mmCIF file of C-alpha atoms in Angstrom:
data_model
loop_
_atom_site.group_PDB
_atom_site.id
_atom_site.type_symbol
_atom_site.label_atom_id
_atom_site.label_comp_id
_atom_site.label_asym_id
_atom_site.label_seq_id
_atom_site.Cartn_x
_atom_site.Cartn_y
_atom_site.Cartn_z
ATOM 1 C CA UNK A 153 -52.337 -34.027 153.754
ATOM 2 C CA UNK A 154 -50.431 -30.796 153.875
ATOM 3 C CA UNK A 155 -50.414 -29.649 150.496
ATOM 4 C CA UNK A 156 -48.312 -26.782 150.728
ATOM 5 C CA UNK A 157 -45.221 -28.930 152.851
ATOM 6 C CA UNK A 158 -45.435 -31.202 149.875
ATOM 7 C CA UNK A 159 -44.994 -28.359 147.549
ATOM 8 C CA UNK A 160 -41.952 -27.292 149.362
ATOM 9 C CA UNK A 161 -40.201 -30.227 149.905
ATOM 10 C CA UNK A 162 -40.496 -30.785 146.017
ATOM 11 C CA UNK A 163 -39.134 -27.504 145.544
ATOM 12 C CA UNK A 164 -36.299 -27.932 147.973
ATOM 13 C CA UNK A 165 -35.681 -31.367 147.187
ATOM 14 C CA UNK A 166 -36.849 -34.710 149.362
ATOM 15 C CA UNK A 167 -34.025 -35.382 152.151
ATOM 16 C CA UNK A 168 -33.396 -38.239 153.841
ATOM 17 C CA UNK A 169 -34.302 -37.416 157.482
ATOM 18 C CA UNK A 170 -37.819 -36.502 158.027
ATOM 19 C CA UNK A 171 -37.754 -33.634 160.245
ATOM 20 C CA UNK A 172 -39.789 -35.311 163.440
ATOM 21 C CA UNK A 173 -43.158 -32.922 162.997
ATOM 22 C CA UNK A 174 -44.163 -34.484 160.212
ATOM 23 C CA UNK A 175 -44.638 -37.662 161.041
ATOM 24 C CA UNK A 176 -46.499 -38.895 163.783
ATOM 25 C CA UNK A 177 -44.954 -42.036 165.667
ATOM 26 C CA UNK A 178 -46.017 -44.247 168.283
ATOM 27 C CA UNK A 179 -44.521 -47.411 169.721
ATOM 28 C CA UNK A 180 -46.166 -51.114 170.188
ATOM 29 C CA UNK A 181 -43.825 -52.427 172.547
ATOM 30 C CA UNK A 182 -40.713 -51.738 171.212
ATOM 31 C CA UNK A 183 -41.380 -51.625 167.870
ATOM 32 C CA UNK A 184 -41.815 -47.787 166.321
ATOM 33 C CA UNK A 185 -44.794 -47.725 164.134
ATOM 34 C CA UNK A 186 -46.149 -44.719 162.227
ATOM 35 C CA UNK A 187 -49.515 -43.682 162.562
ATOM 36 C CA UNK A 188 -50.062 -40.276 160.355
ATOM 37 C CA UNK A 189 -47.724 -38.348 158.590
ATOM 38 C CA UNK A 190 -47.698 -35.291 155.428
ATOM 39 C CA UNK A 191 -47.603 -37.589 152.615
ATOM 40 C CA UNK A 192 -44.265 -36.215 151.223
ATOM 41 C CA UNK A 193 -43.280 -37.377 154.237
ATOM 42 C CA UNK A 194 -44.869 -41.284 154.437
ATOM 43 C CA UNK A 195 -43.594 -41.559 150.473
ATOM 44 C CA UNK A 196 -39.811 -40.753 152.078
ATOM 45 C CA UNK A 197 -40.692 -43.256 155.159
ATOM 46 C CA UNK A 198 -41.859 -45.605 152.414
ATOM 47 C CA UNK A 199 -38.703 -45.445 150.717
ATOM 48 C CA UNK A 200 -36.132 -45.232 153.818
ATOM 49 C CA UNK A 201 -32.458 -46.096 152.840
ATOM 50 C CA UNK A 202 -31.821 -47.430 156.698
ATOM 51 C CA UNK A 203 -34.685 -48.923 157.243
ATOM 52 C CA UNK A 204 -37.243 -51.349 155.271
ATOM 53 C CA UNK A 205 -40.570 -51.393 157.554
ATOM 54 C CA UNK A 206 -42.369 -54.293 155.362
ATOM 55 C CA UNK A 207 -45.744 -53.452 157.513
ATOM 56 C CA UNK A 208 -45.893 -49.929 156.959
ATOM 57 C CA UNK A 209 -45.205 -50.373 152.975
ATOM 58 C CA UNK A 210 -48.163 -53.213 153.028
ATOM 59 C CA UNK A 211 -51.189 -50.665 154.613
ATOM 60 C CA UNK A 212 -49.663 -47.259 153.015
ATOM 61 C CA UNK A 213 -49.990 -49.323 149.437
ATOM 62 C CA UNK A 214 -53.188 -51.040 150.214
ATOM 63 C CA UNK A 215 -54.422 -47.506 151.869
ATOM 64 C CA UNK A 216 -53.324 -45.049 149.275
ATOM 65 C CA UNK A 217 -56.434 -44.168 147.400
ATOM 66 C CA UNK A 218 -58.311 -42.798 150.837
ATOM 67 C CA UNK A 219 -55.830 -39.838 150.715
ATOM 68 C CA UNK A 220 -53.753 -39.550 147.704
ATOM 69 C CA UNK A 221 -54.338 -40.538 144.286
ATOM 70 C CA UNK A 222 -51.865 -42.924 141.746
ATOM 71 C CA UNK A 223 -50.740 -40.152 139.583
ATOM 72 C CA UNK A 224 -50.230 -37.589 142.775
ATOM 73 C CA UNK A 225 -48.151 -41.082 144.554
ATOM 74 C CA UNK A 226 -46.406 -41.929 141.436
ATOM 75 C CA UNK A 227 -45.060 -38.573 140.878
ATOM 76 C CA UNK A 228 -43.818 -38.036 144.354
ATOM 77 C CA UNK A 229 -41.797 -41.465 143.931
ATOM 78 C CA UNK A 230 -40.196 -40.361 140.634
ATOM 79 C CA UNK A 231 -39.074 -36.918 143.231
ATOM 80 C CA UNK A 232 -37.570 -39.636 145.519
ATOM 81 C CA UNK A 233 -36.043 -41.306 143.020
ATOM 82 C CA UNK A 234 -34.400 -37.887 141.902
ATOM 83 C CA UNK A 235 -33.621 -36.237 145.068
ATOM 84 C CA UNK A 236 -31.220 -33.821 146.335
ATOM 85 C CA UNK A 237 -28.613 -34.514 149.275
ATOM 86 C CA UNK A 238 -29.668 -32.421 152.540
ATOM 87 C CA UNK A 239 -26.870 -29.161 153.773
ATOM 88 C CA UNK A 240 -23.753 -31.575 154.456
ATOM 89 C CA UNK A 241 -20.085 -30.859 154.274
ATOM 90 C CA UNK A 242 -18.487 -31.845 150.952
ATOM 91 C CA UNK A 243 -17.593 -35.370 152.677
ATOM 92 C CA UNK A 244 -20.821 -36.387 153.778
ATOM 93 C CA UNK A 245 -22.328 -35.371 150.570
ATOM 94 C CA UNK A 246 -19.711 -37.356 148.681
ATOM 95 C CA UNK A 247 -20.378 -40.133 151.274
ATOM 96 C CA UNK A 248 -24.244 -39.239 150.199
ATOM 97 C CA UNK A 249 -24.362 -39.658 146.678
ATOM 98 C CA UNK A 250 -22.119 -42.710 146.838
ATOM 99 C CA UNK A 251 -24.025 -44.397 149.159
ATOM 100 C CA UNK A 252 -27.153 -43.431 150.497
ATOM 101 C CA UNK A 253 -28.458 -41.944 147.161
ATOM 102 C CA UNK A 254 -28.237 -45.467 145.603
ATOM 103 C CA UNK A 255 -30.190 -47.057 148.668
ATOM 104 C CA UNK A 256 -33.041 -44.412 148.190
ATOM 105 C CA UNK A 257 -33.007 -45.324 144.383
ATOM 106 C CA UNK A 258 -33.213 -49.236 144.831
ATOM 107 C CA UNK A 259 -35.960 -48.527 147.575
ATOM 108 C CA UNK A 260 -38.287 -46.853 145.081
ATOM 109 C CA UNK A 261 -37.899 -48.755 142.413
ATOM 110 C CA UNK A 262 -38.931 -51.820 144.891
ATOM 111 C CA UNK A 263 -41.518 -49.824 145.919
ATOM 112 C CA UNK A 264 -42.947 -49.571 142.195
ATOM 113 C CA UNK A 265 -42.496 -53.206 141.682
ATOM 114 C CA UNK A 266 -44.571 -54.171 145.061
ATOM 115 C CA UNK A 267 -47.413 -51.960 143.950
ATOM 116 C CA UNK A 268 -47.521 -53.263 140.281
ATOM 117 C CA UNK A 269 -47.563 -56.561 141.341
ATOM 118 C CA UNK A 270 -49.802 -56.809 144.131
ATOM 119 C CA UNK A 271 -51.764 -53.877 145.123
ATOM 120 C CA UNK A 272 -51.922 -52.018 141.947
ATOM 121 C CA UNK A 273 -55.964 -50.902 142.044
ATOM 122 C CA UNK A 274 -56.054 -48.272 139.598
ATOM 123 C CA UNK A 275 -59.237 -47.848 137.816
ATOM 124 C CA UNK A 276 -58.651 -48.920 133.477
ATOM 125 C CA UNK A 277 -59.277 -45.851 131.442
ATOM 126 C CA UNK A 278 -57.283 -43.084 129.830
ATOM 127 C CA UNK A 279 -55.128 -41.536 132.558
ATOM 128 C CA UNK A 280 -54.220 -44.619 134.042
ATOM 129 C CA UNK A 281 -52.886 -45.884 131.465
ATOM 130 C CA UNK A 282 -51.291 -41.860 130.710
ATOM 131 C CA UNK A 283 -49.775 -42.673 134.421
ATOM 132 C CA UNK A 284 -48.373 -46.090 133.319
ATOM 133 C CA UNK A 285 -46.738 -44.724 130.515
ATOM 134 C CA UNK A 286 -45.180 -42.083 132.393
ATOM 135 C CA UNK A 287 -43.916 -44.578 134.748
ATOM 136 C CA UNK A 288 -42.855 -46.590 131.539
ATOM 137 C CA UNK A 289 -40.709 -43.750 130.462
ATOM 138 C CA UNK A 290 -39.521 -43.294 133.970
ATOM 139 C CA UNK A 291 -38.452 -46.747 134.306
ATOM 140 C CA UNK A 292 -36.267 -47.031 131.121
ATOM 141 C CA UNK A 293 -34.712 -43.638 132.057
ATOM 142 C CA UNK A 294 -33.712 -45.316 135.896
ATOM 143 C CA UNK A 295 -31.969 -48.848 134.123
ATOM 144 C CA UNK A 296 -28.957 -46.600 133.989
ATOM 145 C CA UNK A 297 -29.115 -46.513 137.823
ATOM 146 C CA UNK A 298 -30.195 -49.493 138.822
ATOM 147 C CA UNK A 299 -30.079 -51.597 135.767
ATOM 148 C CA UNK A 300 -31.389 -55.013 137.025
ATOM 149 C CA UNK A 301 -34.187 -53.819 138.986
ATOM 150 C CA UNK A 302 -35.438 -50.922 136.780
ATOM 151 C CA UNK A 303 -35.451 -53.559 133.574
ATOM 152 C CA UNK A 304 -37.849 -55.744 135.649
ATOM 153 C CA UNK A 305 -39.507 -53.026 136.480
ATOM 154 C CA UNK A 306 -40.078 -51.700 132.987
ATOM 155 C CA UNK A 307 -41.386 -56.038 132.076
ATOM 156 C CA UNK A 308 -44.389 -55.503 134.250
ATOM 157 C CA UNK A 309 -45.394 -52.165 133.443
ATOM 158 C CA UNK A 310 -45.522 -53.535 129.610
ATOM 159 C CA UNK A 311 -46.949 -56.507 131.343
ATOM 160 C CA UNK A 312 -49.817 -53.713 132.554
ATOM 161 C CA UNK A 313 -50.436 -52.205 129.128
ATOM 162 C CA UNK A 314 -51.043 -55.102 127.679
ATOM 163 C CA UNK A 315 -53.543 -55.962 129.683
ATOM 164 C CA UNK A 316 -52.177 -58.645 132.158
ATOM 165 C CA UNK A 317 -52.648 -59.283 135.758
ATOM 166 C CA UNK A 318 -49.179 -59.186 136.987
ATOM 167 C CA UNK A 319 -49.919 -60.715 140.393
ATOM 168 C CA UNK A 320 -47.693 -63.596 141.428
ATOM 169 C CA UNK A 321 -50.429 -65.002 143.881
ATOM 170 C CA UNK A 322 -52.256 -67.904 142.864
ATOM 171 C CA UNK A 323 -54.433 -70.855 144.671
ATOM 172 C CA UNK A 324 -52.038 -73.497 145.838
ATOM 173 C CA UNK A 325 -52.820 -76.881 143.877
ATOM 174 C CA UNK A 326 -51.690 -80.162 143.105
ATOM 175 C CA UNK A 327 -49.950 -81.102 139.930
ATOM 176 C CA UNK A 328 -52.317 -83.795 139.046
ATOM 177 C CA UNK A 329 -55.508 -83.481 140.093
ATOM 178 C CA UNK A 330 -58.001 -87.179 141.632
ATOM 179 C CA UNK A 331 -59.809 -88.874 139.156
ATOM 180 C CA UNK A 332 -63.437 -87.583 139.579
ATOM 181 C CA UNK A 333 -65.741 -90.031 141.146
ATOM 182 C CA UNK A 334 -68.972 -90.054 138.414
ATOM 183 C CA UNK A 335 -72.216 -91.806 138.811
ATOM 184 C CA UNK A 336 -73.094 -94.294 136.252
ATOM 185 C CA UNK A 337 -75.611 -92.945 134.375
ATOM 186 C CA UNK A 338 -74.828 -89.065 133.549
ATOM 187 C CA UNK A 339 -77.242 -88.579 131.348
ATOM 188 C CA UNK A 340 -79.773 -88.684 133.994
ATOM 189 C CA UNK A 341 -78.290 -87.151 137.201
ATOM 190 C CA UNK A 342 -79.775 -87.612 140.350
ATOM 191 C CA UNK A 343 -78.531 -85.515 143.637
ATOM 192 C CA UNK A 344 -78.819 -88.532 145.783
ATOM 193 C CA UNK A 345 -76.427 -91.034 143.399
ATOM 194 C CA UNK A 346 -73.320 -87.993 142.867
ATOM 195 C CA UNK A 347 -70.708 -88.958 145.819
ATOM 196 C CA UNK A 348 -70.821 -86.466 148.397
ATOM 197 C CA UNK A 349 -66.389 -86.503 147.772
ATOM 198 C CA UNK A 350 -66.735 -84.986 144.247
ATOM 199 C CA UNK A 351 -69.814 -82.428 145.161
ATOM 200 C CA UNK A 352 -67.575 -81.339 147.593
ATOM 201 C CA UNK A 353 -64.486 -81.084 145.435
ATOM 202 C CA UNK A 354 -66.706 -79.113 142.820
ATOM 203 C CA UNK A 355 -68.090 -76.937 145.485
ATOM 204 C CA UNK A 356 -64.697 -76.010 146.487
ATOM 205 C CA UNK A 357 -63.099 -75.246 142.763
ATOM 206 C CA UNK A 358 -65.909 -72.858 142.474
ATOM 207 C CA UNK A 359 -65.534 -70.786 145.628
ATOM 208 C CA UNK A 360 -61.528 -70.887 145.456
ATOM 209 C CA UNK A 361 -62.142 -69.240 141.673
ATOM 210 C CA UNK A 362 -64.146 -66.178 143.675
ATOM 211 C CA UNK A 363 -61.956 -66.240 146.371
ATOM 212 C CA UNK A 364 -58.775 -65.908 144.418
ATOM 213 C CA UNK A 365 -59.876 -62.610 143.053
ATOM 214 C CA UNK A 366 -60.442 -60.419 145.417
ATOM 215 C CA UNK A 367 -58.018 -57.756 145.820
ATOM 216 C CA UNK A 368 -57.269 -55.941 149.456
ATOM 217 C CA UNK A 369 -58.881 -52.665 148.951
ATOM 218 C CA UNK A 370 -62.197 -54.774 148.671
ATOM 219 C CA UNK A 371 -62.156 -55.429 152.145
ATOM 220 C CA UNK A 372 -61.624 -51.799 153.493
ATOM 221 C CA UNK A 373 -63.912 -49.573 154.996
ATOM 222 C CA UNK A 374 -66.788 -52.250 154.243
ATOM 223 C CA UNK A 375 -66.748 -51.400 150.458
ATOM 224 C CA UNK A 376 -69.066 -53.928 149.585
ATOM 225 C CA UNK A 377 -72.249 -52.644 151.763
ATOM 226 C CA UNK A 378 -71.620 -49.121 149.789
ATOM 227 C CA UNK A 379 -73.640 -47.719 147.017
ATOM 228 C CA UNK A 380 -72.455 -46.821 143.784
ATOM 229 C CA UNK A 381 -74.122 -44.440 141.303
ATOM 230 C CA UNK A 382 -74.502 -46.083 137.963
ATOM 231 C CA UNK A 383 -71.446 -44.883 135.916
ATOM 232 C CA UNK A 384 -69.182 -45.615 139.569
ATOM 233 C CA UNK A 385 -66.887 -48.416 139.316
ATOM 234 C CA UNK A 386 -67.765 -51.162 142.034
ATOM 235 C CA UNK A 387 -65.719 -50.972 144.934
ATOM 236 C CA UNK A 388 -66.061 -54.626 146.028
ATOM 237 C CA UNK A 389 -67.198 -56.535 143.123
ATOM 238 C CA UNK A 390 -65.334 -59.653 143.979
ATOM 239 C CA UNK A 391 -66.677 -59.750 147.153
ATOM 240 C CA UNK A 392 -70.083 -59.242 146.166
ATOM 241 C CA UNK A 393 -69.544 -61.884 143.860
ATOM 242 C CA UNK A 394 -68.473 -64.451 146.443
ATOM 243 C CA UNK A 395 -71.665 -63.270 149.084
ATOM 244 C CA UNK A 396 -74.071 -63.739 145.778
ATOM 245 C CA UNK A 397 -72.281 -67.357 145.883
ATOM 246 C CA UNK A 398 -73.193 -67.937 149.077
ATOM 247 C CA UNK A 399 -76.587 -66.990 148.605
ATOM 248 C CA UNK A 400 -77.063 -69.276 145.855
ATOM 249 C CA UNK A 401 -75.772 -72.167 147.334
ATOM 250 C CA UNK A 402 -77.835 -71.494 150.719
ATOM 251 C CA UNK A 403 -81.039 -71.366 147.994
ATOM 252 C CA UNK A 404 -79.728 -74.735 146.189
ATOM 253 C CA UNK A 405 -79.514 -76.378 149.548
ATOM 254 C CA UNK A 406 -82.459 -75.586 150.445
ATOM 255 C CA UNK A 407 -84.384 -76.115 147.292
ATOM 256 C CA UNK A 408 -83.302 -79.539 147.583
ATOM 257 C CA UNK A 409 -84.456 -80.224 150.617
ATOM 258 C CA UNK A 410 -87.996 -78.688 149.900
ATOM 259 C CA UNK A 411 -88.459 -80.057 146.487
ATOM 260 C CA UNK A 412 -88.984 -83.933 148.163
ATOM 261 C CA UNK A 413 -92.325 -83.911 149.520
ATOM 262 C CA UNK A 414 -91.482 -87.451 150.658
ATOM 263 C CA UNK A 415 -89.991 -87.106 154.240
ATOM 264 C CA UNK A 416 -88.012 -90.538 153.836
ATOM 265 C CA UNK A 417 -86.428 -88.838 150.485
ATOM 266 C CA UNK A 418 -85.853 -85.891 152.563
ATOM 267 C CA UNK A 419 -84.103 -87.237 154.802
ATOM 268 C CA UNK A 420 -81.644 -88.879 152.698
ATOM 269 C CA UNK A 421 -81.129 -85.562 150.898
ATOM 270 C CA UNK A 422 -80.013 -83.948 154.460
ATOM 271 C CA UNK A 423 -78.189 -86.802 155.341
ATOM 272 C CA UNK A 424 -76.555 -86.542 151.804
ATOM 273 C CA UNK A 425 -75.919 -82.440 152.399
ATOM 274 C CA UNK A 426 -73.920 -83.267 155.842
ATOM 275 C CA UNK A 427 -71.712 -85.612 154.165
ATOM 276 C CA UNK A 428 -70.785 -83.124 151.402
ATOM 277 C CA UNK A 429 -70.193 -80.664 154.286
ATOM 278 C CA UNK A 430 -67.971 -83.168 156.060
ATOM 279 C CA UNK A 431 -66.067 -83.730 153.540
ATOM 280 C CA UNK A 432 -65.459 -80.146 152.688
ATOM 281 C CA UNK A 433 -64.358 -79.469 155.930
ATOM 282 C CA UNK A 434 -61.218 -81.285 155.437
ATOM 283 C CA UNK A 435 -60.481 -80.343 152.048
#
């Protein structure tokens, strides 16, 4: 990043054409796509008022903490969100601030939301929540512009503070879930007499849990094969958590199969395993 171009266009105020050197473009096909870029100027391609490039938003938001950091990101959207009109005649500057201005405003705002919601991965601790609060005060100052965004804005960054997870994903289900299928006697459980349908079932609740957690950045750069000092937060820990799940179940498997020194037993206990696997398969 060019620290001194971001300097000056915060001192000359962000426009809404990127002058063509600082960003570098390439095309797929047909379709433009930007691959590098000052970060004054991705923020301003992030926040286009002619153009919403739902791809590029996705990987800069997911990508952000290799190059930038949230408080250096955050303040460069409130700039957006407050910037000048480029040299235009007094027309096209009233045509600016009437229309284009507005645009740039609803942009950022959408832009905040997206990143709050679902790839906010700010480390907890003292100046992210300074940054939240910032962008708390930030947000009740922009309701004036765009009231109806800005005010939902402002509910999940209160939603943050608190404490909460605002991410709208969540593991499709069913509204009632099947009757589980017990075995007689529970108070003395044997592998063998537990239908292979509900191991199965249970198998699956338990992975989806893991699975549901992990956030994007986990899966960049192979965080989860990196080292951490002790005090470092862990870069991948729900990943970690669902290849520690996999090793346990490949030791529970097995330790089933080993414990029954009868090869008859044995048997049955593979045959059992393959049915459970079956049946997972087409859950």
């Amino acid at each position: 990043m060019d620290q001194a171009d971001t300097k000056e266009r915060r001192d000359s105020g962000s426009h809404d054409v990127t002058p063509p050197e600082k960003l570098v473009r390439e095309y797929d096909g047909s379709v433009e796509v930007v691959r590098a870029g000052t970060l004054a100027a991705l923020v301003e391609n992030l926040t286009r008022h002619d153009k919403l490039d739902g791809s590029f938003n996705r990987i800069f938001l997911t990508t952000y903490r290799h190059f930038t950091s949230g408080a250096e990101l955050l303040e460069l959207l409130i700039d957006r969100f407050d910037c000048s009109p480029p040299v235009l005649n007094a027309t096209q500057t009233t045509e600016w601030v009437t229309q284009t201005k507005p645009l740039i405003r609803l942009r950022v705002i959408n832009v905040l939301k997206q990143w709050l919601e679902h790839f906010w991965s700010e480390p907890e601790g003292i100046d992210t929540d300074r940054n939240l609060q910032l962008l708390q005060s930030f947000a009740k100052r922009a309701t004036d512009a765009t009231e109806t965004s800005a005010t939902q804005l402002l509910t999940i960054i209160q939603r943050r503070l608190a404490g909460f997870d605002c991410k709208r994903r969540s593991l499709s289900s069913i509204s009632t879930p099947p009757k589980p299928i017990l075995p007689r006697k529970l108070d003395k459980l044997q592998f063998l007499k537990i239908d292979a349908t509900e191991i199965a079932r249970q198998l699956t609740i338990m992975e989806a849990h893991i699975f549901g957690k992990v956030q994007r950045v986990e899966l960049l750069n192979k965080n989860w094969q990196k080292k951490e000092g002790s005090s470092a937060p862990e870069l991948a820990p729900n990943i970690r958590a669902s290849i520690r799940y996999s090793n346990q179940l490949s030791n529970w498997v097995g330790t089933l199969i080993l414990t029954e020194s009868d090869l008859k037993k044995r048997t049955q206990v593979i045959g059992h395993l393959v049915n459970v696997a079956n049946v997972r398969c087409n859950i």
